[in-house]
mmCIF file of C-alpha atoms and ligand atoms in Angstrom:
data_model
loop_
_atom_site.group_PDB
_atom_site.id
_atom_site.type_symbol
_atom_site.label_atom_id
_atom_site.label_comp_id
_atom_site.label_asym_id
_atom_site.label_seq_id
_atom_site.Cartn_x
_atom_site.Cartn_y
_atom_site.Cartn_z
ATOM 1 C CA MET A 1 -32.685 -29.816 54.366
ATOM 2 C CA ILE A 2 -33.523 -26.309 53.114
ATOM 3 C CA GLU A 3 -31.551 -24.687 55.829
ATOM 4 C CA GLU A 4 -28.787 -27.215 55.048
ATOM 5 C CA ILE A 5 -28.819 -26.102 51.393
ATOM 6 C CA SER A 6 -28.863 -22.250 52.532
ATOM 7 C CA ARG A 7 -25.659 -23.006 54.606
ATOM 8 C CA ILE A 8 -23.819 -24.691 52.039
ATOM 9 C CA GLU A 9 -24.704 -21.871 49.525
ATOM 10 C CA ALA A 10 -23.394 -19.185 51.759
ATOM 11 C CA GLU A 11 -20.360 -20.847 52.369
ATOM 12 C CA ALA A 12 -19.632 -21.675 48.553
ATOM 13 C CA LEU A 13 -20.354 -17.840 47.735
ATOM 14 C CA ARG A 14 -17.967 -16.663 50.402
ATOM 15 C CA ARG A 15 -15.199 -19.042 49.167
ATOM 16 C CA VAL A 16 -15.778 -17.902 45.511
ATOM 17 C CA ASP A 17 -15.428 -14.315 46.680
ATOM 18 C CA GLU A 18 -12.139 -14.893 48.412
ATOM 19 C CA VAL A 19 -10.409 -16.500 45.695
ATOM 20 C CA ALA A 20 -7.443 -14.337 44.264
ATOM 21 C CA ALA A 21 -6.215 -16.656 41.400
ATOM 22 C CA ILE A 22 -7.576 -18.030 38.133
ATOM 23 C CA ASP A 23 -6.022 -21.203 39.047
ATOM 24 C CA ASP A 24 -7.183 -21.588 42.593
ATOM 25 C CA LEU A 25 -10.732 -20.736 41.049
ATOM 26 C CA ARG A 26 -10.585 -23.721 38.829
ATOM 27 C CA LEU A 27 -9.837 -26.046 41.798
ATOM 28 C CA LEU A 28 -12.555 -24.511 43.824
ATOM 29 C CA GLU A 29 -15.116 -25.007 40.958
ATOM 30 C CA SER A 30 -14.709 -28.941 41.182
ATOM 31 C CA ASP A 31 -15.143 -28.639 45.141
ATOM 32 C CA LEU A 32 -18.384 -26.610 44.739
ATOM 33 C CA VAL A 33 -20.190 -28.086 41.694
ATOM 34 C CA GLY A 34 -18.349 -31.376 41.100
ATOM 35 C CA LYS A 35 -19.792 -34.959 41.623
ATOM 36 C CA ARG A 36 -18.334 -35.004 45.443
ATOM 37 C CA SER A 37 -19.486 -31.243 46.053
ATOM 38 C CA PRO A 38 -21.725 -30.894 49.275
ATOM 39 C CA LEU A 39 -24.816 -29.721 46.927
ATOM 40 C CA ALA A 40 -24.294 -33.028 44.955
ATOM 41 C CA GLU A 41 -24.555 -34.953 48.476
ATOM 42 C CA VAL A 42 -27.890 -33.163 49.024
ATOM 43 C CA LYS A 43 -29.276 -34.251 45.838
ATOM 44 C CA ARG A 44 -28.331 -37.895 46.571
ATOM 45 C CA ALA A 45 -29.880 -37.576 49.998
ATOM 46 C CA MET A 46 -33.293 -36.157 48.424
ATOM 47 C CA GLY A 47 -34.130 -39.798 47.393
ATOM 48 C CA ARG A 48 -35.118 -40.362 50.970
ATOM 49 C CA LEU A 49 -37.686 -37.643 51.047
ATOM 50 C CA ASP A 50 -41.401 -38.053 50.305
ATOM 51 C CA GLU A 51 -42.773 -36.618 46.842
ATOM 52 C CA GLY A 52 -44.082 -33.267 48.488
ATOM 53 C CA GLN A 53 -40.791 -32.308 50.607
ATOM 54 C CA ARG A 54 -38.908 -33.438 47.467
ATOM 55 C CA ALA A 55 -40.373 -30.961 45.220
ATOM 56 C CA ALA A 56 -39.683 -27.815 47.578
ATOM 57 C CA VAL A 57 -36.208 -29.212 48.335
ATOM 58 C CA GLY A 58 -35.465 -29.590 44.649
ATOM 59 C CA ARG A 59 -36.392 -26.110 43.950
ATOM 60 C CA ARG A 60 -34.328 -24.654 46.435
ATOM 61 C CA LEU A 61 -31.428 -26.791 45.297
ATOM 62 C CA ASN A 62 -31.517 -25.694 41.830
ATOM 63 C CA ALA A 63 -31.506 -22.020 42.960
ATOM 64 C CA ALA A 64 -28.487 -22.698 45.119
ATOM 65 C CA GLN A 65 -26.583 -24.380 42.249
ATOM 66 C CA ARG A 66 -27.637 -21.594 39.759
ATOM 67 C CA ALA A 67 -26.262 -19.056 42.300
ATOM 68 C CA VAL A 68 -23.061 -20.704 42.781
ATOM 69 C CA SER A 69 -22.266 -21.301 39.145
ATOM 70 C CA ASP A 70 -23.334 -17.444 38.397
ATOM 71 C CA ARG A 71 -20.979 -16.353 40.976
ATOM 72 C CA LEU A 72 -18.117 -18.804 39.584
ATOM 73 C CA SER A 73 -18.557 -17.234 36.124
ATOM 74 C CA ALA A 74 -18.519 -13.676 37.428
ATOM 75 C CA ARG A 75 -15.448 -14.214 39.465
ATOM 76 C CA ARG A 76 -13.614 -16.159 36.420
ATOM 77 C CA ALA A 77 -14.440 -12.959 34.325
ATOM 78 C CA GLU A 78 -12.906 -10.659 36.963
ATOM 79 C CA LEU A 79 -9.926 -12.772 37.325
ATOM 80 C CA GLU A 80 -9.372 -13.239 33.528
ATOM 81 C CA ALA A 81 -9.759 -9.373 32.949
ATOM 82 C CA VAL A 82 -6.894 -9.168 35.868
ATOM 83 C CA VAL A 83 -4.840 -11.634 33.961
ATOM 84 C CA LEU A 84 -5.115 -9.731 30.632
ATOM 85 C CA LEU A 85 -4.374 -6.267 32.094
ATOM 86 C CA GLY A 86 -1.262 -7.514 33.749
ATOM 87 C CA ARG A 87 -0.187 -9.085 30.249
ATOM 88 C CA LEU A 88 -0.964 -6.056 28.491
ATOM 89 C CA GLU A 89 0.864 -3.804 30.857
ATOM 90 C CA ALA A 90 3.904 -6.121 30.767
ATOM 91 C CA GLU A 91 3.963 -6.227 26.942
ATOM 92 C CA ARG A 92 3.245 -2.486 26.392
ATOM 93 C CA LEU A 93 5.401 -0.578 23.651
ATOM 94 C CA ASP A 94 5.816 2.991 24.204
ATOM 95 C CA LEU A 95 5.333 3.942 20.721
ATOM 96 C CA THR A 96 5.036 7.792 21.394
ATOM 97 C CA GLU A 97 8.749 7.721 22.343
ATOM 98 C CA VAL A 98 9.555 7.062 18.542
ATOM 99 C CA ARG A 99 7.322 9.479 17.353
ATOM 100 C CA SER A 100 7.965 12.390 19.502
ATOM 101 C CA GLY A 101 11.631 12.599 18.973
ATOM 102 C CA ARG A 102 14.233 14.329 16.461
ATOM 103 C CA ASP A 103 14.497 11.389 14.272
ATOM 104 C CA ALA A 104 10.506 11.157 13.949
ATOM 105 C CA GLY A 105 10.931 9.886 9.951
ATOM 106 C CA HIS A 106 10.023 11.515 6.748
ATOM 107 C CA LEU A 107 8.732 10.547 3.469
ATOM 108 C CA HIS A 108 10.938 8.671 1.147
ATOM 109 C CA LEU A 109 13.283 10.944 -1.397
ATOM 110 C CA VAL A 110 11.132 9.493 -4.175
ATOM 111 C CA THR A 111 7.781 10.178 -2.664
ATOM 112 C CA GLN A 112 8.917 13.837 -1.759
ATOM 113 C CA VAL A 113 9.916 14.320 -5.545
ATOM 114 C CA ILE A 114 6.539 12.705 -6.758
ATOM 115 C CA GLU A 115 4.669 14.963 -4.252
ATOM 116 C CA GLU A 116 6.749 18.262 -5.553
ATOM 117 C CA LEU A 117 6.205 17.294 -9.052
ATOM 118 C CA GLU A 118 2.543 16.832 -8.703
ATOM 119 C CA ASP A 119 2.098 20.423 -6.911
ATOM 120 C CA THR A 120 4.324 21.804 -9.830
ATOM 121 C CA PHE A 121 2.166 20.378 -12.643
ATOM 122 C CA VAL A 122 -1.092 21.100 -10.796
ATOM 123 C CA GLY A 123 -0.144 24.746 -10.647
ATOM 124 C CA LEU A 124 0.364 24.754 -14.542
ATOM 125 C CA GLY A 125 -3.290 23.465 -14.720
ATOM 126 C CA PHE A 126 -2.651 19.630 -15.011
ATOM 127 C CA THR A 127 -4.644 16.870 -13.309
ATOM 128 C CA VAL A 128 -2.968 13.719 -11.855
ATOM 129 C CA ALA A 129 -3.986 10.424 -12.842
ATOM 130 C CA GLU A 130 -3.093 6.729 -11.870
ATOM 131 C CA GLY A 131 -3.231 3.303 -13.502
ATOM 132 C CA PRO A 132 -2.428 -0.293 -12.378
ATOM 133 C CA GLU A 133 0.883 -1.699 -12.008
ATOM 134 C CA VAL A 134 -0.180 -5.042 -13.190
ATOM 135 C CA GLU A 135 -0.952 -4.299 -16.722
ATOM 136 C CA ASP A 136 -2.095 -6.232 -19.979
ATOM 137 C CA ASP A 137 -0.239 -6.228 -23.243
ATOM 138 C CA TRP A 138 -2.909 -3.925 -24.860
ATOM 139 C CA HIS A 139 -2.226 -0.994 -22.551
ATOM 140 C CA ASN A 140 1.747 -1.452 -21.979
ATOM 141 C CA PHE A 141 2.704 -2.323 -25.576
ATOM 142 C CA THR A 142 -0.010 -2.720 -28.448
ATOM 143 C CA ALA A 143 -2.125 0.383 -28.040
ATOM 144 C CA LEU A 144 1.269 2.158 -27.714
ATOM 145 C CA ASN A 145 1.742 0.948 -31.577
ATOM 146 C CA PHE A 146 4.565 -1.641 -30.585
ATOM 147 C CA ALA A 147 4.128 -4.025 -33.538
ATOM 148 C CA GLU A 148 3.584 -7.851 -32.460
ATOM 149 C CA HIS A 149 6.983 -9.066 -32.988
ATOM 150 C CA HIS A 150 8.702 -5.782 -33.442
ATOM 151 C CA PRO A 151 12.168 -5.541 -31.697
ATOM 152 C CA ALA A 152 10.926 -2.447 -29.993
ATOM 153 C CA ARG A 153 9.322 -4.875 -27.116
ATOM 154 C CA ASP A 154 12.683 -5.739 -26.376
ATOM 155 C CA MET A 155 13.769 -2.227 -25.705
ATOM 156 C CA GLN A 156 11.906 -2.809 -22.179
ATOM 157 C CA ASP A 157 12.792 -6.380 -20.603
ATOM 158 C CA THR A 158 9.485 -7.270 -19.286
ATOM 159 C CA PHE A 159 8.490 -9.293 -16.108
ATOM 160 C CA PHE A 160 5.358 -11.247 -17.098
ATOM 161 C CA VAL A 161 2.626 -12.429 -14.983
ATOM 162 C CA ASP A 162 1.607 -16.118 -15.036
ATOM 163 C CA LEU A 163 -1.900 -15.368 -15.597
ATOM 164 C CA GLY A 164 -4.165 -15.295 -18.779
ATOM 165 C CA ARG A 165 -2.545 -16.008 -22.294
ATOM 166 C CA PRO A 166 1.312 -16.129 -22.343
ATOM 167 C CA ARG A 167 2.749 -13.175 -22.249
ATOM 168 C CA GLU A 168 -0.595 -11.377 -21.934
ATOM 169 C CA VAL A 169 -0.390 -9.869 -18.302
ATOM 170 C CA LEU A 170 2.660 -8.117 -17.104
ATOM 171 C CA LEU A 171 4.136 -5.579 -14.649
ATOM 172 C CA ARG A 172 4.454 -2.374 -16.408
ATOM 173 C CA THR A 173 7.621 -1.357 -18.023
ATOM 174 C CA HIS A 174 6.874 2.267 -17.921
ATOM 175 C CA THR A 175 4.056 4.772 -17.049
ATOM 176 C CA SER A 176 2.793 5.363 -20.981
ATOM 177 C CA PRO A 177 0.194 2.671 -20.449
ATOM 178 C CA VAL A 178 -1.533 5.394 -18.102
ATOM 179 C CA GLN A 179 -1.779 7.380 -21.279
ATOM 180 C CA VAL A 180 -3.742 4.996 -22.958
ATOM 181 C CA ARG A 181 -6.092 4.325 -19.954
ATOM 182 C CA VAL A 182 -6.748 8.362 -19.648
ATOM 183 C CA MET A 183 -7.520 8.692 -23.373
ATOM 184 C CA GLU A 184 -9.640 5.730 -23.350
ATOM 185 C CA LYS A 185 -11.676 6.895 -20.330
ATOM 186 C CA ARG A 186 -12.299 10.538 -21.149
ATOM 187 C CA PRO A 187 -12.329 12.907 -24.454
ATOM 188 C CA PRO A 188 -9.851 15.604 -25.149
ATOM 189 C CA PRO A 189 -8.875 18.160 -24.084
ATOM 190 C CA ILE A 190 -6.404 16.167 -21.736
ATOM 191 C CA TYR A 191 -3.807 17.842 -19.552
ATOM 192 C CA SER A 192 -2.614 15.242 -17.118
ATOM 193 C CA VAL A 193 0.492 13.719 -15.092
ATOM 194 C CA MET A 194 0.830 10.197 -14.037
ATOM 195 C CA PRO A 195 3.541 9.361 -11.700
ATOM 196 C CA GLY A 196 4.006 5.571 -10.610
ATOM 197 C CA ARG A 197 6.271 2.559 -9.962
ATOM 198 C CA VAL A 198 7.477 0.484 -13.045
ATOM 199 C CA TYR A 199 9.368 -2.846 -13.469
ATOM 200 C CA ARG A 200 12.207 -4.108 -15.705
ATOM 201 C CA ASN A 201 13.870 -7.499 -15.875
ATOM 202 C CA GLU A 202 17.354 -5.563 -15.533
ATOM 203 C CA ALA A 203 20.542 -6.329 -13.687
ATOM 204 C CA THR A 204 20.780 -3.470 -10.978
ATOM 205 C CA ASP A 205 23.578 -1.005 -10.878
ATOM 206 C CA ALA A 206 24.630 2.440 -9.885
ATOM 207 C CA THR A 207 22.406 4.047 -12.468
ATOM 208 C CA HIS A 208 19.726 1.110 -13.106
ATOM 209 C CA LEU A 209 17.106 -0.361 -10.598
ATOM 210 C CA ALA A 210 14.533 -3.308 -11.561
ATOM 211 C CA VAL A 211 11.784 -1.345 -9.898
ATOM 212 C CA PHE A 212 11.956 2.343 -10.131
ATOM 213 C CA HIS A 213 9.528 5.235 -10.926
ATOM 214 C CA GLN A 214 8.359 7.337 -13.689
ATOM 215 C CA LEU A 215 6.403 10.402 -14.400
ATOM 216 C CA GLU A 216 4.458 10.545 -17.412
ATOM 217 C CA CYS A 217 3.069 13.813 -18.795
ATOM 218 C CA LEU A 218 0.002 13.772 -21.643
ATOM 219 C CA VAL A 219 -1.377 16.986 -23.375
ATOM 220 C CA VAL A 220 -4.120 16.217 -26.146
ATOM 221 C CA ASP A 221 -5.947 19.205 -27.393
ATOM 222 C CA ARG A 222 -6.679 20.900 -30.919
ATOM 223 C CA GLY A 223 -3.339 22.450 -32.608
ATOM 224 C CA ILE A 224 -1.039 20.978 -30.185
ATOM 225 C CA THR A 225 2.700 21.315 -31.703
ATOM 226 C CA PHE A 226 6.232 20.318 -30.947
ATOM 227 C CA GLY A 227 6.561 23.925 -29.831
ATOM 228 C CA HIS A 228 4.133 23.231 -26.934
ATOM 229 C CA LEU A 229 6.195 19.987 -25.724
ATOM 230 C CA ALA A 230 9.575 21.960 -25.905
ATOM 231 C CA GLY A 231 7.977 24.906 -24.224
ATOM 232 C CA THR A 232 6.161 22.694 -21.426
ATOM 233 C CA ILE A 233 9.460 20.887 -20.626
ATOM 234 C CA ASP A 234 11.273 24.052 -20.325
ATOM 235 C CA MET A 235 8.727 25.544 -18.089
ATOM 236 C CA PHE A 236 8.468 22.520 -15.888
ATOM 237 C CA THR A 237 12.334 22.233 -15.668
ATOM 238 C CA LYS A 238 12.414 25.989 -14.341
ATOM 239 C CA ALA A 239 9.568 25.716 -12.135
ATOM 240 C CA PHE A 240 10.814 22.584 -10.436
ATOM 241 C CA PHE A 241 14.574 23.040 -10.449
ATOM 242 C CA GLY A 242 14.745 26.811 -10.544
ATOM 243 C CA GLU A 243 15.462 29.619 -12.945
ATOM 244 C CA GLY A 244 19.000 28.568 -13.460
ATOM 245 C CA PHE A 245 18.190 25.707 -15.191
ATOM 246 C CA SER A 246 17.371 24.857 -18.906
ATOM 247 C CA SER A 247 16.525 21.786 -21.210
ATOM 248 C CA ARG A 248 17.263 20.346 -24.626
ATOM 249 C CA LEU A 249 15.920 17.945 -26.872
ATOM 250 C CA ARG A 250 17.689 15.284 -28.804
ATOM 251 C CA PRO A 251 16.139 13.231 -31.769
ATOM 252 C CA SER A 252 15.312 9.537 -30.473
ATOM 253 C CA TYR A 253 12.785 6.995 -31.398
ATOM 254 C CA PHE A 254 10.009 5.594 -29.519
ATOM 255 C CA PRO A 255 7.232 3.615 -31.119
ATOM 256 C CA PHE A 256 4.330 5.491 -29.556
ATOM 257 C CA THR A 257 5.684 9.153 -30.571
ATOM 258 C CA GLU A 258 6.335 10.658 -33.995
ATOM 259 C CA PRO A 259 8.845 12.454 -33.885
ATOM 260 C CA SER A 260 10.274 11.468 -30.784
ATOM 261 C CA ALA A 261 13.113 13.133 -28.533
ATOM 262 C CA GLU A 262 15.049 12.419 -25.451
ATOM 263 C CA PHE A 263 15.256 15.213 -23.161
ATOM 264 C CA ASP A 264 17.991 16.556 -20.802
ATOM 265 C CA ILE A 265 18.258 19.379 -18.382
ATOM 266 C CA GLN A 266 21.397 21.450 -17.620
ATOM 267 C CA ARG A 267 22.503 22.358 -14.520
ATOM 268 C CA PRO A 268 23.611 25.837 -13.560
ATOM 269 C CA ASP A 269 27.185 24.434 -13.658
ATOM 270 C CA GLY A 270 26.616 23.741 -17.139
ATOM 271 C CA SER A 271 26.600 19.836 -16.859
ATOM 272 C CA TRP A 272 23.574 17.785 -18.361
ATOM 273 C CA LEU A 273 21.355 15.262 -16.787
ATOM 274 C CA GLU A 274 19.599 12.825 -19.183
ATOM 275 C CA LEU A 275 16.051 12.710 -18.025
ATOM 276 C CA GLY A 276 13.730 10.943 -20.078
ATOM 277 C CA GLY A 277 11.886 10.315 -23.435
ATOM 278 C CA SER A 278 9.272 12.593 -25.177
ATOM 279 C CA GLY A 279 7.542 13.359 -28.571
ATOM 280 C CA MET A 280 4.161 13.948 -30.286
ATOM 281 C CA VAL A 281 1.625 11.292 -29.528
ATOM 282 C CA HIS A 282 1.518 8.948 -32.546
ATOM 283 C CA PRO A 283 -1.673 9.061 -34.680
ATOM 284 C CA ASN A 284 -2.069 5.314 -34.450
ATOM 285 C CA VAL A 285 -1.929 5.718 -30.513
ATOM 286 C CA LEU A 286 -4.545 8.345 -30.716
ATOM 287 C CA ALA A 287 -6.740 6.254 -32.947
ATOM 288 C CA ASN A 288 -6.329 3.133 -30.852
ATOM 289 C CA CYS A 289 -7.952 5.116 -27.946
ATOM 290 C CA GLY A 290 -10.767 6.177 -30.001
ATOM 291 C CA ILE A 291 -9.486 9.897 -30.464
ATOM 292 C CA ASP A 292 -9.545 11.140 -34.218
ATOM 293 C CA PRO A 293 -6.063 12.182 -35.236
ATOM 294 C CA GLU A 294 -7.463 14.494 -37.738
ATOM 295 C CA GLU A 295 -8.897 16.645 -35.198
ATOM 296 C CA TRP A 296 -6.728 16.245 -32.348
ATOM 297 C CA SER A 297 -2.958 16.054 -31.496
ATOM 298 C CA GLY A 298 -0.928 15.876 -28.527
ATOM 299 C CA PHE A 299 2.458 15.588 -26.988
ATOM 300 C CA ALA A 300 3.902 13.260 -24.245
ATOM 301 C CA PHE A 301 7.067 12.918 -22.050
ATOM 302 C CA GLY A 302 8.146 10.541 -19.391
ATOM 303 C CA PHE A 303 11.349 10.551 -17.246
ATOM 304 C CA GLY A 304 12.740 8.583 -14.297
ATOM 305 C CA LEU A 305 12.094 10.067 -10.788
ATOM 306 C CA ASP A 306 14.637 7.886 -8.854
ATOM 307 C CA ARG A 307 17.599 9.342 -10.954
ATOM 308 C CA LEU A 308 16.199 12.814 -10.286
ATOM 309 C CA ALA A 309 15.911 12.454 -6.684
ATOM 310 C CA ALA A 310 19.511 10.750 -6.405
ATOM 311 C CA THR A 311 21.025 13.583 -8.505
ATOM 312 C CA ARG A 312 19.387 16.298 -6.449
ATOM 313 C CA HIS A 313 20.589 14.681 -3.180
ATOM 314 C CA GLY A 314 23.883 13.743 -4.406
ATOM 315 C CA VAL A 315 23.304 9.953 -4.090
ATOM 316 C CA GLY A 316 25.849 8.327 -6.162
ATOM 317 C CA ASP A 317 24.303 5.066 -6.346
ATOM 318 C CA LEU A 318 20.561 4.536 -6.938
ATOM 319 C CA ARG A 319 20.382 1.033 -5.055
ATOM 320 C CA GLU A 320 20.919 3.369 -2.013
ATOM 321 C CA LEU A 321 17.591 4.645 -2.394
ATOM 322 C CA MET A 322 16.056 1.086 -1.892
ATOM 323 C CA SER A 323 18.027 0.845 1.488
ATOM 324 C CA THR A 324 16.225 0.442 4.735
ATOM 325 C CA ASP A 325 19.447 1.592 6.739
ATOM 326 C CA VAL A 326 18.568 4.037 8.953
ATOM 327 C CA ARG A 327 22.341 5.563 8.922
ATOM 328 C CA ILE A 328 21.521 6.353 5.141
ATOM 329 C CA LEU A 329 17.694 7.287 5.376
ATOM 330 C CA SER A 330 18.126 9.643 8.342
ATOM 331 C CA GLN A 331 20.773 11.992 6.185
ATOM 332 C CA PHE A 332 17.879 13.365 4.011
HETATM 333 C C1 FA5 B 1 10.367 5.225 -21.493
HETATM 334 O O1 FA5 B 1 10.178 4.523 -20.471
HETATM 335 C C2 FA5 B 1 9.333 5.940 -22.379
HETATM 336 N N1 FA5 B 1 7.713 5.443 -21.767
HETATM 337 C C3 FA5 B 1 9.245 7.558 -21.900
HETATM 338 C C4 FA5 B 1 8.187 8.287 -22.902
HETATM 339 C C5 FA5 B 1 7.256 8.596 -22.515
HETATM 340 C C6 FA5 B 1 8.762 8.529 -24.279
HETATM 341 C C7 FA5 B 1 6.354 9.341 -23.293
HETATM 342 C C8 FA5 B 1 7.880 9.238 -25.046
HETATM 343 C C9 FA5 B 1 6.773 9.728 -24.582
HETATM 344 P P1 FA5 B 1 12.925 5.177 -21.329
HETATM 345 O O2 FA5 B 1 12.865 3.498 -21.584
HETATM 346 O O3 FA5 B 1 13.886 5.851 -22.137
HETATM 347 O O4 FA5 B 1 11.619 5.592 -21.831
HETATM 348 O O5 FA5 B 1 12.756 5.265 -19.762
HETATM 349 C C10 FA5 B 1 12.720 6.757 -19.258
HETATM 350 C C11 FA5 B 1 13.390 7.209 -18.244
HETATM 351 O O6 FA5 B 1 13.289 6.202 -17.225
HETATM 352 C C12 FA5 B 1 14.932 7.195 -18.482
HETATM 353 O O7 FA5 B 1 15.301 8.382 -19.129
HETATM 354 C C13 FA5 B 1 15.258 6.956 -17.002
HETATM 355 O O8 FA5 B 1 15.588 8.304 -16.307
HETATM 356 C C14 FA5 B 1 14.438 5.932 -16.286
HETATM 357 N N2 FA5 B 1 14.936 4.586 -16.384
HETATM 358 C C15 FA5 B 1 14.952 3.711 -17.282
HETATM 359 N N3 FA5 B 1 15.442 2.659 -17.053
HETATM 360 C C16 FA5 B 1 15.717 2.787 -15.803
HETATM 361 C C17 FA5 B 1 16.236 1.827 -14.511
HETATM 362 N N4 FA5 B 1 16.533 0.578 -14.974
HETATM 363 N N5 FA5 B 1 16.459 2.407 -13.256
HETATM 364 C C18 FA5 B 1 16.177 3.723 -13.114
HETATM 365 N N6 FA5 B 1 15.695 4.340 -14.041
HETATM 366 C C19 FA5 B 1 15.404 4.128 -15.191
#
C-alpha cells in the first residue's frame, strides 16, 4: 500500500507541474485532493489493515497529502503571478511620454506670481508666513477691529461654515487674518508677507472671482511711519515689475488700518492698475494681538494676485485663470 501511495503521489506531482492555466489547476485540485481522489481511496482502504500496518501507512499517506497540497499552492502562486504580470502589462500607462515632450506643463500663472513675489520680498529681508483657509470670526473680523454689527463686515461677502456657533467659522475673506496670527505668535519686530487663497460669496465676472488670491504684507517695529509704507510699496513695485513702474496711494477706509489707502501702480505707458489696500495698523489691532501700541507701530498692505497675473499676461477675463482648457493653459 505504501508503494501505491508513492506511485499516486509521483503521478499527482507530475500533473501539478504540467498545468499551465489557473482554471485547469482548480479542476485538477479536486481530482487530486477531493473526496474521490486516489489518495482518498487509499484512506478508505486503510480500514482493512491491522493496527501496526495502519500507523505506518497513515504516516506515509499524510506526507503524500501534504506534498501534493504544498505543490498545488506553489503552482497556484506561480500561475497567479503570471496572470498579474499579464494584466499589468496590458494595462500599462506610459507616463514618461507626457513628461518628456515639449508640452511638459508648468506652474499655474498665479503660483508663478506667488513664487516671484516671495523671492522679491525675501530679497528685501521679509519672512513668508501662512495661515488656515478655514478661519474663525476672531481672526478674520473681530481682532481686525470690525465692530460686531458694523456694516464693514458686509464689505466682504462671507461663506460661513456650518460648524460651531452661527457665523463663527468661515472661509477667510482676505489674507489679513494671517497678520493677526503672526502678531499673536511672535513679538515684534515683524517683517512678513503672507500669500494665500481667499473666498468671497460674490457673483463672478471678468474682474471678480469667488475664489482668488491675495498677498499680505505686515511690518511692525519701533518708529514705523506712513513714509515707510509708501516707500516699501514703491520699492516692491520696481523690484517686481521693473524700473519703469511707479505707485500711488489714495485715501480709503479699512477698519484695521488708520489712516487707510488704496494703492495703484502706474505702467510705463502711463495707465494705472488698482492693486490693493493698505494703511497703518490700527492701534486696536495691535492691542488685540497683545502688542503695546504705545511702543510699536506698523503698516500693512494686501493686494489681489489674480488681477496681477491676468494683467501681466494680457488675460482679459479672470475666469480664464480657472480654466482647465489646455488650449488656454499652454499659451503661458
Ligand atoms: C482687502 O481684502 C484688505 N484685506 C486689504 C488690506 C490689507 C487693506 C492690509 C489694508 C491693509 P479689498 O477687499 O479691497 O481689501 O481687496 C484687496 C484686493 O483684492 C483688491 O484690490 C483686488 O485686487 C482683489 N480682489 C478683491 N475682490 C476680488 C475678487 N472678487 N476677485 C479677484 N480679486 C479680488
